[in-house]
Coordinates of C-alpha atoms and ligand atoms in Angstrom, one line a residue:
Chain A
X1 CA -7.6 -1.5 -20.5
X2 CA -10.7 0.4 -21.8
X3 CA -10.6 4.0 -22.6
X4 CA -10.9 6.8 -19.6
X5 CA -11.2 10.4 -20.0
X6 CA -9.1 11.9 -16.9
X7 CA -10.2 15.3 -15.0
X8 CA -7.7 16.4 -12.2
X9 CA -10.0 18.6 -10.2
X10 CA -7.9 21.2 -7.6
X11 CA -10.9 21.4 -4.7
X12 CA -13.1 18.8 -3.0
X13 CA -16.2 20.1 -4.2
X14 CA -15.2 20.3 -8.1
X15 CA -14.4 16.5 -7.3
X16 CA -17.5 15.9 -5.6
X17 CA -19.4 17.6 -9.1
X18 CA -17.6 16.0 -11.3
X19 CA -18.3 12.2 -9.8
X20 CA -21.9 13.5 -9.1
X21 CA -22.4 14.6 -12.8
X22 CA -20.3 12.0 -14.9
X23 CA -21.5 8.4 -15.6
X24 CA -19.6 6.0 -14.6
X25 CA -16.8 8.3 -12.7
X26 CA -14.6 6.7 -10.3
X27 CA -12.0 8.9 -8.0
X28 CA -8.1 7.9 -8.6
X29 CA -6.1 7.9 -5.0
X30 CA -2.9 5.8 -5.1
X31 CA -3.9 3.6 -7.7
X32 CA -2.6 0.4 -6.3
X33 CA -5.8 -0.8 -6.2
X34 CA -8.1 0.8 -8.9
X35 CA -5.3 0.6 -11.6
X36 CA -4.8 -3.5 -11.3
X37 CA -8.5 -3.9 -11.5
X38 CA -8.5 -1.6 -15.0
X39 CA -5.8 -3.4 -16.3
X40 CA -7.5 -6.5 -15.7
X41 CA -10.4 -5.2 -17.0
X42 CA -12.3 -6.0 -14.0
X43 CA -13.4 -2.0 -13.8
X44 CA -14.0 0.2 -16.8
X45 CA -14.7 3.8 -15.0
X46 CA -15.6 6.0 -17.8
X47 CA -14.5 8.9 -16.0
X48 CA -10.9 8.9 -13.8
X49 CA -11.3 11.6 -11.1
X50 CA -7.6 11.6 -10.3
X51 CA -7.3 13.3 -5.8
X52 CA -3.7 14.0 -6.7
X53 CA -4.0 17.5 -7.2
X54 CA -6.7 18.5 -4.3
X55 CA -5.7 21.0 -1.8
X56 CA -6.2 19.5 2.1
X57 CA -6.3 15.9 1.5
X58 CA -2.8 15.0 3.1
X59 CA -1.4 15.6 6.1
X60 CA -1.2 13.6 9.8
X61 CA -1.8 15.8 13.2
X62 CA -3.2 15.5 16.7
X63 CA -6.2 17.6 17.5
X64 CA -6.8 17.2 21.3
X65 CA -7.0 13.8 22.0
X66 CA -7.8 12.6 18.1
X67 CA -5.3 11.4 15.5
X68 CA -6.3 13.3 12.2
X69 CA -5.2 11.7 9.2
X70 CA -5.9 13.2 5.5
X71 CA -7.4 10.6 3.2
X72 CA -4.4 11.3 0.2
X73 CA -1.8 9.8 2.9
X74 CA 0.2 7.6 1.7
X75 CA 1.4 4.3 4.2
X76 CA 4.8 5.4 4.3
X77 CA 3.9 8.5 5.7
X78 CA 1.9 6.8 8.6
X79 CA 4.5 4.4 9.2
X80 CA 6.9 6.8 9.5
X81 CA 5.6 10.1 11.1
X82 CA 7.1 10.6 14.9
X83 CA 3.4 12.0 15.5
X84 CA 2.1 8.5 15.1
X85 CA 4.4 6.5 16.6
X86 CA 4.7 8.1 19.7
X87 CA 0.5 8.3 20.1
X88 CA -0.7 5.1 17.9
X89 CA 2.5 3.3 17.5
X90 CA -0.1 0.1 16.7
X91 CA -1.0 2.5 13.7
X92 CA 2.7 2.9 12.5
X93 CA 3.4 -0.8 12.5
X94 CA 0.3 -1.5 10.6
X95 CA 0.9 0.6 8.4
X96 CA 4.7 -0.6 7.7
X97 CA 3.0 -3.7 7.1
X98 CA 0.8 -3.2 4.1
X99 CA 2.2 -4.7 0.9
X100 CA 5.9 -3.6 -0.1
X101 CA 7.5 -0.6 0.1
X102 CA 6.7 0.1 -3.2
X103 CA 2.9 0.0 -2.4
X104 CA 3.5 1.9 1.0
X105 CA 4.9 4.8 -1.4
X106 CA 1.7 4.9 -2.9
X107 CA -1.4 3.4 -1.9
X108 CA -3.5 5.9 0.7
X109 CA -5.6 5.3 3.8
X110 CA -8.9 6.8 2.6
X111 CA -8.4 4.2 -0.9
X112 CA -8.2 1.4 2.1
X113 CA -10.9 2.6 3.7
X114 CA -13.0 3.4 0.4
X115 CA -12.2 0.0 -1.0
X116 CA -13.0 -1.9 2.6
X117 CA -11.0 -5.1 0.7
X118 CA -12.1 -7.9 3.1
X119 CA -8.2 -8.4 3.6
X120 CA -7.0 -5.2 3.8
X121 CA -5.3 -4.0 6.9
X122 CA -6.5 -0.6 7.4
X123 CA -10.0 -1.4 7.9
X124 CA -9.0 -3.8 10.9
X125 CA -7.5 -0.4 12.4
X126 CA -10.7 1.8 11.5
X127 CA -12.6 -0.6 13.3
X128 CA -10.3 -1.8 15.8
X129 CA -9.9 2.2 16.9
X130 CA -13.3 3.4 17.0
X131 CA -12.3 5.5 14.4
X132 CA -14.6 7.9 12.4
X133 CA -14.3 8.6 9.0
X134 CA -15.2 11.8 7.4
X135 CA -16.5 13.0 4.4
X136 CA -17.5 15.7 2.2
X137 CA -20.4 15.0 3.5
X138 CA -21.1 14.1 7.0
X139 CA -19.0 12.1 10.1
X140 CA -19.5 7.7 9.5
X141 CA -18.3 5.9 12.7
X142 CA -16.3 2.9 11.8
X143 CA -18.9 0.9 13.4
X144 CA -21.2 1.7 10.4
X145 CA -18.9 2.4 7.7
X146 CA -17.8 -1.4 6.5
X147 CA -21.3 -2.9 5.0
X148 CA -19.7 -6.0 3.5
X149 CA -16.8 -7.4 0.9
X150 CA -15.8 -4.0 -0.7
X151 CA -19.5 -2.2 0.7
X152 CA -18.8 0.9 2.9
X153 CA -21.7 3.6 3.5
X154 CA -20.3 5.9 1.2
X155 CA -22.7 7.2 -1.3
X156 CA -22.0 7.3 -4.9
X157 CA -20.9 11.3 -4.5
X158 CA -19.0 11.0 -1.6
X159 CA -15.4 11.5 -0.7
X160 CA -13.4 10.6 2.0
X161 CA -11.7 13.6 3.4
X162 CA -10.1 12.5 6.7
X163 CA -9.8 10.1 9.0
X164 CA -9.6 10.4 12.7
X165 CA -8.7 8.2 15.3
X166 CA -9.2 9.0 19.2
X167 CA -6.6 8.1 21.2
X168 CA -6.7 4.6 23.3
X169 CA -4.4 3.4 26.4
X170 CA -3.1 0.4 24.2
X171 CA -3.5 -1.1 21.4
X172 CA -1.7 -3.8 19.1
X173 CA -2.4 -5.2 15.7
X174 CA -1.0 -8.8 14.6
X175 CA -1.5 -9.8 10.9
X176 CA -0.8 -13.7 9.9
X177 CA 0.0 -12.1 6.4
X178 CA -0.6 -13.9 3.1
X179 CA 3.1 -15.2 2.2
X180 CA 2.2 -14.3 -1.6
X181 CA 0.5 -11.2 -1.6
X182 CA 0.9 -9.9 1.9
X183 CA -2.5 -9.0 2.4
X184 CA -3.7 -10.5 5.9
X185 CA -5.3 -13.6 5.8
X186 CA -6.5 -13.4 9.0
X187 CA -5.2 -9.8 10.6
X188 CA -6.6 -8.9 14.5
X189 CA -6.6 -5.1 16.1
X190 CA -7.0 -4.7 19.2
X191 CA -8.0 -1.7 21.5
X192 CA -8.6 -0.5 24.8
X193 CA -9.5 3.0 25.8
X194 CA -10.7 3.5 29.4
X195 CA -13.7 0.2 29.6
X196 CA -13.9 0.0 25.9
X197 CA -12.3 -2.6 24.3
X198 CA -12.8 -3.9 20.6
X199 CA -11.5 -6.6 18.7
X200 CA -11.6 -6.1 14.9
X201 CA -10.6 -9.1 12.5
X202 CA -9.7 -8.6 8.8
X203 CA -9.0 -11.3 6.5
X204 CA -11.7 -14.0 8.1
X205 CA -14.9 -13.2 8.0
X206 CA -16.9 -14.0 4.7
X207 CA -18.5 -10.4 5.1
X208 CA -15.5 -8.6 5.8
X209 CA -13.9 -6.8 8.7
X210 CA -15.9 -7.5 12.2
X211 CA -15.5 -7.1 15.3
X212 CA -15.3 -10.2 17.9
X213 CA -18.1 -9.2 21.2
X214 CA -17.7 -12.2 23.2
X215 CA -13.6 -11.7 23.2
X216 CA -14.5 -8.1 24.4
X217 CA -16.6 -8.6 26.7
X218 CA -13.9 -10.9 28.1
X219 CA -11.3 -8.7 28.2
X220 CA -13.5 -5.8 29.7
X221 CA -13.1 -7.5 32.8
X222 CA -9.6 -7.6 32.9
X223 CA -7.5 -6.7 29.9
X224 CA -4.6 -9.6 29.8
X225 CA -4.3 -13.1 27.5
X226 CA -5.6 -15.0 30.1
X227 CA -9.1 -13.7 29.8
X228 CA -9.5 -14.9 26.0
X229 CA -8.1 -18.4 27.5
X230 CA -10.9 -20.8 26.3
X231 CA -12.5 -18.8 23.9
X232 CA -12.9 -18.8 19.9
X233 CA -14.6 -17.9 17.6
X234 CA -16.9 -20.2 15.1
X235 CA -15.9 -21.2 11.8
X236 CA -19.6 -20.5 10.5
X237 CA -19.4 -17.0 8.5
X238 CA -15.7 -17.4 8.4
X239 CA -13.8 -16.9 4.5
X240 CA -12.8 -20.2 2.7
X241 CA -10.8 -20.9 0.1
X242 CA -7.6 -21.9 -1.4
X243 CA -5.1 -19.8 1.1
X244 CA -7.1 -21.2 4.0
X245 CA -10.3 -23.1 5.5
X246 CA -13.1 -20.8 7.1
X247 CA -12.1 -23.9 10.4
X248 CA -8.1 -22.6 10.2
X249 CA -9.4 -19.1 10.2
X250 CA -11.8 -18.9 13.0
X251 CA -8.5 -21.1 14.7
X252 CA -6.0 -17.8 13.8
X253 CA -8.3 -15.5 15.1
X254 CA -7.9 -17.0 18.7
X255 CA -4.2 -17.2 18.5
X256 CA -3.7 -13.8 16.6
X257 CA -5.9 -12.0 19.5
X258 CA -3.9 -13.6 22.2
X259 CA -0.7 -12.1 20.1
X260 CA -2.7 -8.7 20.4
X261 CA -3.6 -8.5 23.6
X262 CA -0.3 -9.8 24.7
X263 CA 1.6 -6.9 22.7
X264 CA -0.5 -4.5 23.5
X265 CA 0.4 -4.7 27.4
Chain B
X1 CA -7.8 12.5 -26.5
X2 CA -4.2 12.6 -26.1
X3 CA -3.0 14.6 -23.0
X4 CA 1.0 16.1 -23.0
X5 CA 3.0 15.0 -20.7
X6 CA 6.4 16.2 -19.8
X7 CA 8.5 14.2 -17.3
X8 CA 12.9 13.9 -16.6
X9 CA 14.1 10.4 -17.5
X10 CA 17.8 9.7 -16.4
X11 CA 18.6 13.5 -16.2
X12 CA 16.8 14.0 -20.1
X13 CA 13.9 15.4 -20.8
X14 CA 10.7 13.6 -22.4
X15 CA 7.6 15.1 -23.8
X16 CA 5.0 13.6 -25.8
X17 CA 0.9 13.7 -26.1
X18 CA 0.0 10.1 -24.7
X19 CA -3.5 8.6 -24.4
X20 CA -4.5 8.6 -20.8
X21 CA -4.7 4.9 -20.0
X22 CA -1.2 5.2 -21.2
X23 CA 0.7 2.8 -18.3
X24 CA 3.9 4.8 -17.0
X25 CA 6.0 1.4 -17.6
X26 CA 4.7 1.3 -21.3
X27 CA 5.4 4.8 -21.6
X28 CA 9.0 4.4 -20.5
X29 CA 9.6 1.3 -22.6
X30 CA 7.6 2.1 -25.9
X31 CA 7.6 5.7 -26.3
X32 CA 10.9 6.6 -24.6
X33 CA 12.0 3.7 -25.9
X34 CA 14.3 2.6 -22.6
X35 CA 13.3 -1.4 -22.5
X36 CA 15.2 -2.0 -19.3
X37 CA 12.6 -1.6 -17.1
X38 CA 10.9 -5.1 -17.4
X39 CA 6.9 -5.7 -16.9
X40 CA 6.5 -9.2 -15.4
X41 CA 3.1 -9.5 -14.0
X42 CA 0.0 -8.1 -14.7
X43 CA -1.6 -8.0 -10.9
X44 CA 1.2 -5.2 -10.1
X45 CA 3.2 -8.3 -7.8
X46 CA 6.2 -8.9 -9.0
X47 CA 8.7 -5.3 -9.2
X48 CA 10.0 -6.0 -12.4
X49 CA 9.2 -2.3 -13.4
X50 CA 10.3 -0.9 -10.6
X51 CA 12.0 2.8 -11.0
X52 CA 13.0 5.7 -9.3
X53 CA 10.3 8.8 -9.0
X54 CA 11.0 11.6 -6.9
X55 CA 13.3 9.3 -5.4
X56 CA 10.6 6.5 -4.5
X57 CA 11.1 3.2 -5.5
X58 CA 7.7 2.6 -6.9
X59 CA 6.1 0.1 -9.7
X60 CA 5.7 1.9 -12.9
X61 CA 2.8 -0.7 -14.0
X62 CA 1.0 1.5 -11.7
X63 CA 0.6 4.8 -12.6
X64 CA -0.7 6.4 -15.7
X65 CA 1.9 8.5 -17.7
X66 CA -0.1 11.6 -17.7
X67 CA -0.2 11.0 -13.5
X68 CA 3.6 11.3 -13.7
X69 CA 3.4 15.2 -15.8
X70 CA 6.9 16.9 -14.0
X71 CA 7.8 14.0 -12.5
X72 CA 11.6 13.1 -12.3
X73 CA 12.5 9.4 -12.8
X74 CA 15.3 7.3 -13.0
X75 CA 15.2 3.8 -14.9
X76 CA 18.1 1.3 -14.3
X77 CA 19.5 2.8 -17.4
X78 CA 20.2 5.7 -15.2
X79 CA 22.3 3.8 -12.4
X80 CA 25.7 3.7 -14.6
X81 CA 28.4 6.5 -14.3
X82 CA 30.8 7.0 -17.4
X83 CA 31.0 3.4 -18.5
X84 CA 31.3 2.2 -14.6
X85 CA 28.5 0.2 -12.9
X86 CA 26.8 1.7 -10.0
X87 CA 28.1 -0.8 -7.0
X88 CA 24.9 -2.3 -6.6
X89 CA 25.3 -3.7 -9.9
X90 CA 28.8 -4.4 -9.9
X91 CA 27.7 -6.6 -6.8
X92 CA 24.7 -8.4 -8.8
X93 CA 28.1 -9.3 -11.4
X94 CA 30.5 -10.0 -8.7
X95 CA 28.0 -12.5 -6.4
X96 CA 26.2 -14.0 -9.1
X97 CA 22.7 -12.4 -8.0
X98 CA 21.1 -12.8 -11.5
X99 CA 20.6 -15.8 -13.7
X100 CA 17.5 -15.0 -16.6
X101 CA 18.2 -11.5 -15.6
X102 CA 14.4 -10.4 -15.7
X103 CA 13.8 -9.2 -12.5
X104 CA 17.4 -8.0 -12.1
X105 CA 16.7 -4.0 -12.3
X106 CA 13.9 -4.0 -10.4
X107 CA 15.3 -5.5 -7.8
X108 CA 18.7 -3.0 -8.3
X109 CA 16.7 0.2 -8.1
X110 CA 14.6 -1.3 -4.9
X111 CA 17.9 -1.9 -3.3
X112 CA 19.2 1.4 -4.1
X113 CA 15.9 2.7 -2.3
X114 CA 16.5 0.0 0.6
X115 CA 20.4 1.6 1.4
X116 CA 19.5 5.2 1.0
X117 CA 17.6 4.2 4.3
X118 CA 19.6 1.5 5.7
X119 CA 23.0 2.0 4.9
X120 CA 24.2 -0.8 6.5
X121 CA 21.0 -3.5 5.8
X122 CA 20.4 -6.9 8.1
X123 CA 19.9 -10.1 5.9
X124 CA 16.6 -9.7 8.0
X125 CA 16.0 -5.9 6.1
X126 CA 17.2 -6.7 3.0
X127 CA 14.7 -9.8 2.9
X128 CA 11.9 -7.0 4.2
X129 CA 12.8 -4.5 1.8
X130 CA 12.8 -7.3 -1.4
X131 CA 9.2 -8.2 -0.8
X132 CA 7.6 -6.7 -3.6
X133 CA 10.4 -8.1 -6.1
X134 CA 9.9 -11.3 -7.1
X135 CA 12.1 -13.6 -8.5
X136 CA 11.8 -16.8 -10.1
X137 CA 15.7 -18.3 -10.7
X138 CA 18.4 -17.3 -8.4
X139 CA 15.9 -18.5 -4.8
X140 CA 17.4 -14.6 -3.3
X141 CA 20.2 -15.7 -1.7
X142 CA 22.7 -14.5 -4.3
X143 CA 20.6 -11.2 -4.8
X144 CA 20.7 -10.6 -0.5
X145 CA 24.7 -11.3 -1.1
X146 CA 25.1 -8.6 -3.6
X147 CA 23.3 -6.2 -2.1
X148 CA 25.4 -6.6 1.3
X149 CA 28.4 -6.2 -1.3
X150 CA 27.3 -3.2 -2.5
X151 CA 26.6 -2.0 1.2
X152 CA 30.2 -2.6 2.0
X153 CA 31.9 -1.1 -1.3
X154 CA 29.3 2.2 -0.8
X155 CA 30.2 2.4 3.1
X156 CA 34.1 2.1 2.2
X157 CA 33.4 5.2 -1.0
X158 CA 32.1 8.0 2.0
Ligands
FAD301 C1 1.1 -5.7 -4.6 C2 0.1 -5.1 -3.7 C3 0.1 -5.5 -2.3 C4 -0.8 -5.0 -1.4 N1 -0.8 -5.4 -0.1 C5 -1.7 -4.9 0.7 C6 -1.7 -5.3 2.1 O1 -0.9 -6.2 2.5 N2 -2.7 -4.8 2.9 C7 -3.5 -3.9 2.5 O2 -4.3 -3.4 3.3 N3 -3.5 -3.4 1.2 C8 -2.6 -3.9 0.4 N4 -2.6 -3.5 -0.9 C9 -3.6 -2.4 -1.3 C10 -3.0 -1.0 -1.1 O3 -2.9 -0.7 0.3 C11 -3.9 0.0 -1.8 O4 -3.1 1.1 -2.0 C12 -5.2 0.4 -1.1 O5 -6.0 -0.6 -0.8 C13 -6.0 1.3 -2.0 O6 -5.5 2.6 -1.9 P1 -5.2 3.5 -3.1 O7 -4.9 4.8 -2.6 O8 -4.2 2.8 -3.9 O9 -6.6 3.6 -3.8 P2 -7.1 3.5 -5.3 O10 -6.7 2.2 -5.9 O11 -6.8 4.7 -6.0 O12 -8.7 3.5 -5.1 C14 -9.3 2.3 -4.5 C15 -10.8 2.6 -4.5 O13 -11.2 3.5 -3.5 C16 -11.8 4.7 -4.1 N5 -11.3 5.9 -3.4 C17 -10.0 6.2 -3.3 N6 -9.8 7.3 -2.6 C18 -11.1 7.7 -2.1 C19 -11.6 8.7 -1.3 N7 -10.8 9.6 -0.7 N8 -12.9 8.8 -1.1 C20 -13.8 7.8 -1.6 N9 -13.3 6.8 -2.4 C21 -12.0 6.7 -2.6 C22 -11.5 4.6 -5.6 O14 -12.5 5.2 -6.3 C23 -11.4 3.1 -5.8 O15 -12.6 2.5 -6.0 C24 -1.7 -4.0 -1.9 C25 -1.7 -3.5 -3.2 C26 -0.8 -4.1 -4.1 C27 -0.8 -3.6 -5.5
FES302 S1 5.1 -5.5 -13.9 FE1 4.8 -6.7 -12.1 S2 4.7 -5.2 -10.5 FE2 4.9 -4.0 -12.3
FES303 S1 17.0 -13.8 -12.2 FE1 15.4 -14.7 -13.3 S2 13.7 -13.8 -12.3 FE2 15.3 -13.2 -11.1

């Protein structure tokens, strides 16, 4: 691993500063992702900005009718916390799903959402919610946050502070996981609150998460399995590689949304 | 430049100045000097370093020493009493749930995790709970067998 100098800032804004001013700075959430890139020498930040130690990054609560979720939260706490599994129990289970429990100790939403790994789980539920994510800077809507494989909108200076989800009538999420690595090869969310509906995929497309408009247009009319019956999506833009063919992708997507649909009610 | 860190290891206290890209499970085996805690992979997959902090089972390949400054940790050195095994490894001896041995205290200290919160463990659960410890002999079964020994001989103890 190369050489780092680490700064553990208390405040958002000396975190902000410091990955503003130093070359090459990158922030330190849970690790689990940043670390096995160092130690593979696939990153070589300069700088480590480690969030550990900054006040008001944790914390899950309702606000009205929005889910507020602090960016330093680790899964275990999502998957766990009676607050979310009464109002987005789709949330909980997700989150219970990521990795091992090892990595739910310690990996954190807003390093999901930051890192917008094209089969990360998190993402699909960003997406999938209509969530927005907030910064030190400004409000992103999901809808513009994930740019492509590990692009979001954030800019070089920004931190994820939060992220809020408003509350839908149902939802479900069904992940076809990766047997080795438990990342979703394919992964769908669904969502419906009052007429909107979305359909987010993770693990398919070869630009990242997405959202499926002809699958949520048919379930606008009526929200139940049998509206998707006779549908797919086309293996053109679809992931391919060893774990799985862009043609068995676009295939899961069908039968994982089905899944969703059918849990969510 | 070398940053101190001060953390509890088994109940003892460590403190040293460590570099910063110092990995916790290096840390632990190299400068504390307890070898116990295994590193199998380099992609952070397989649980072989997997210890106690704060009472999380976590992998220590993936944290920075100087991350863990206060923390409290216990390695699989930590698990035995006075000479007598902890029952979750007395059941890894008495059903045969280790072969090489390498991935044995990973897999000890996440089942020590695992019935903390579920006392009384499905196959189903304990076959959840394992999937970040891998393990290239025994094919599980013996390791799901000792850990629903230990289950019963820590159920009979309360
Ligand atoms: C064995 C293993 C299995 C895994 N399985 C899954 C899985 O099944 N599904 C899944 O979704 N994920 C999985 N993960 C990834 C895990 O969920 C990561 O923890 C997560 O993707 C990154 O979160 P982190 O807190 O560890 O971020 P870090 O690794 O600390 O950071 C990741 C990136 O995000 C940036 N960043 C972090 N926080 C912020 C912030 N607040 N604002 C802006 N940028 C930020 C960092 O600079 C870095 O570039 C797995 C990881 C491992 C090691
Ligand atoms: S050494 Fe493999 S997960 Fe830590
Ligand atoms: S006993 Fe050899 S790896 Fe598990």
């Amino acid at each position: 691993m190369y050489a780092f100098t680490q700064h553990r800032p208390a405040t958002v804004r000396q975190a902000a500063s410091l990955l503003a001013k130093q070359e090459e700075a990158k922030l330190l959430a849970g690790g689990h992702t940043l670390i096995p890139t160092m130690k593979l020498r696939l990153a070589g930040p300069k700088h480590l900005i480690d969030l550990s130690k900054v006040e008001g990054l944790t914390g899950i609560e309702m606000r009205g009718r929005s889910l507020i979720v602090g960016a330093m939260t680790p899964h275990v706490e999502v998957q766990t916390s009676p607050v979310v599994k009464e109002n987005f129990p789709a949330l909980a289970e997700l989150a219970g799903k990521i990795g091992d429990p090892a990595v739910r100790h310690r990996g954190t939403i807003g390093g999901s959402i930051a890192n917008n790994d094209p089969n990360a789980d998190y993402p699909a539920a960003a997406l999938g919610l209509g969530a927005t994510i907030i910064t030190n800077k400004r409000r992103i809507p999901a809808d513009e946050f994930f740019k492509g494989l590990f692009e979001t909108a954030l800019e070089p200076d920004e931190i994820i502070t939060k992220v809020q989800f408003p509350k839908v009538n149902k939802a479900a999420y069904v992940k076809f996981p990766n047997p080795a690595s438990r990342y979703a090869l394919v992964g769908v969310f669904v969502s419906k609150r009052g007429s909107e509906i979305r359909v987010a995929v993770t693990g398919a497309g070869a630009n990242g998460v997405f959202r499926v408009s002809a699958f949520e247009q048919a379930l606008k009319k009526r929200f139940g399995v049998k509206s998707l019956e006779g549908l797919s999506v086309p293996a053109d833009g679809m992931a391919s590689d060893i774990h799985g063919s862009a043609e068995y992708r676009a295939h899961l997507i069908g039968v994982l949304a089905r899944r969703a649909v059918a849990a969510a009610g | 430049m070398k940053l101190p860190v001060k953390m509890t290891i088994n109940g003892q206290m460590y403190s040293h100045e460590v570099e910063p890209r110092l990995l916790l499970v290096h840390y632990i085996r190299e400068t504390v000097g307890l070898t116990g805690t295994h590193v199998g992979c380099d992609t952070s997959q397989c649980g072989a370093c997997t210890i106690l902090m704060g009472g999380q089972a976590v992998k220590a390949c993936n944290f920075f020493a100087v991350q863990c400054d206060g923390a409290k940790i216990t390695t699989i050195e930590g698990l035995a009493k006075n000479g007598e095994l902890h029952p979750i490894q007395q059941g890894f001896w008495e059903k045969h749930g280790l072969q090489c041995g390498f991935c044995t205290p990973g897999m000890i200290l996440a089942a020590h995790q695992m019935l903390e919160r579920y006392p009384k463990p499905s196959e189903e659960q304990i076959r959840h709970q394992l999937e970040g410890n891998l393990c290239r002999c025994t094919g599980y079964h013996n390791i799901v067998k000792a850990i629903q020994w230990a289950a019963e001989q820590m159920a009979g103890k309360k």
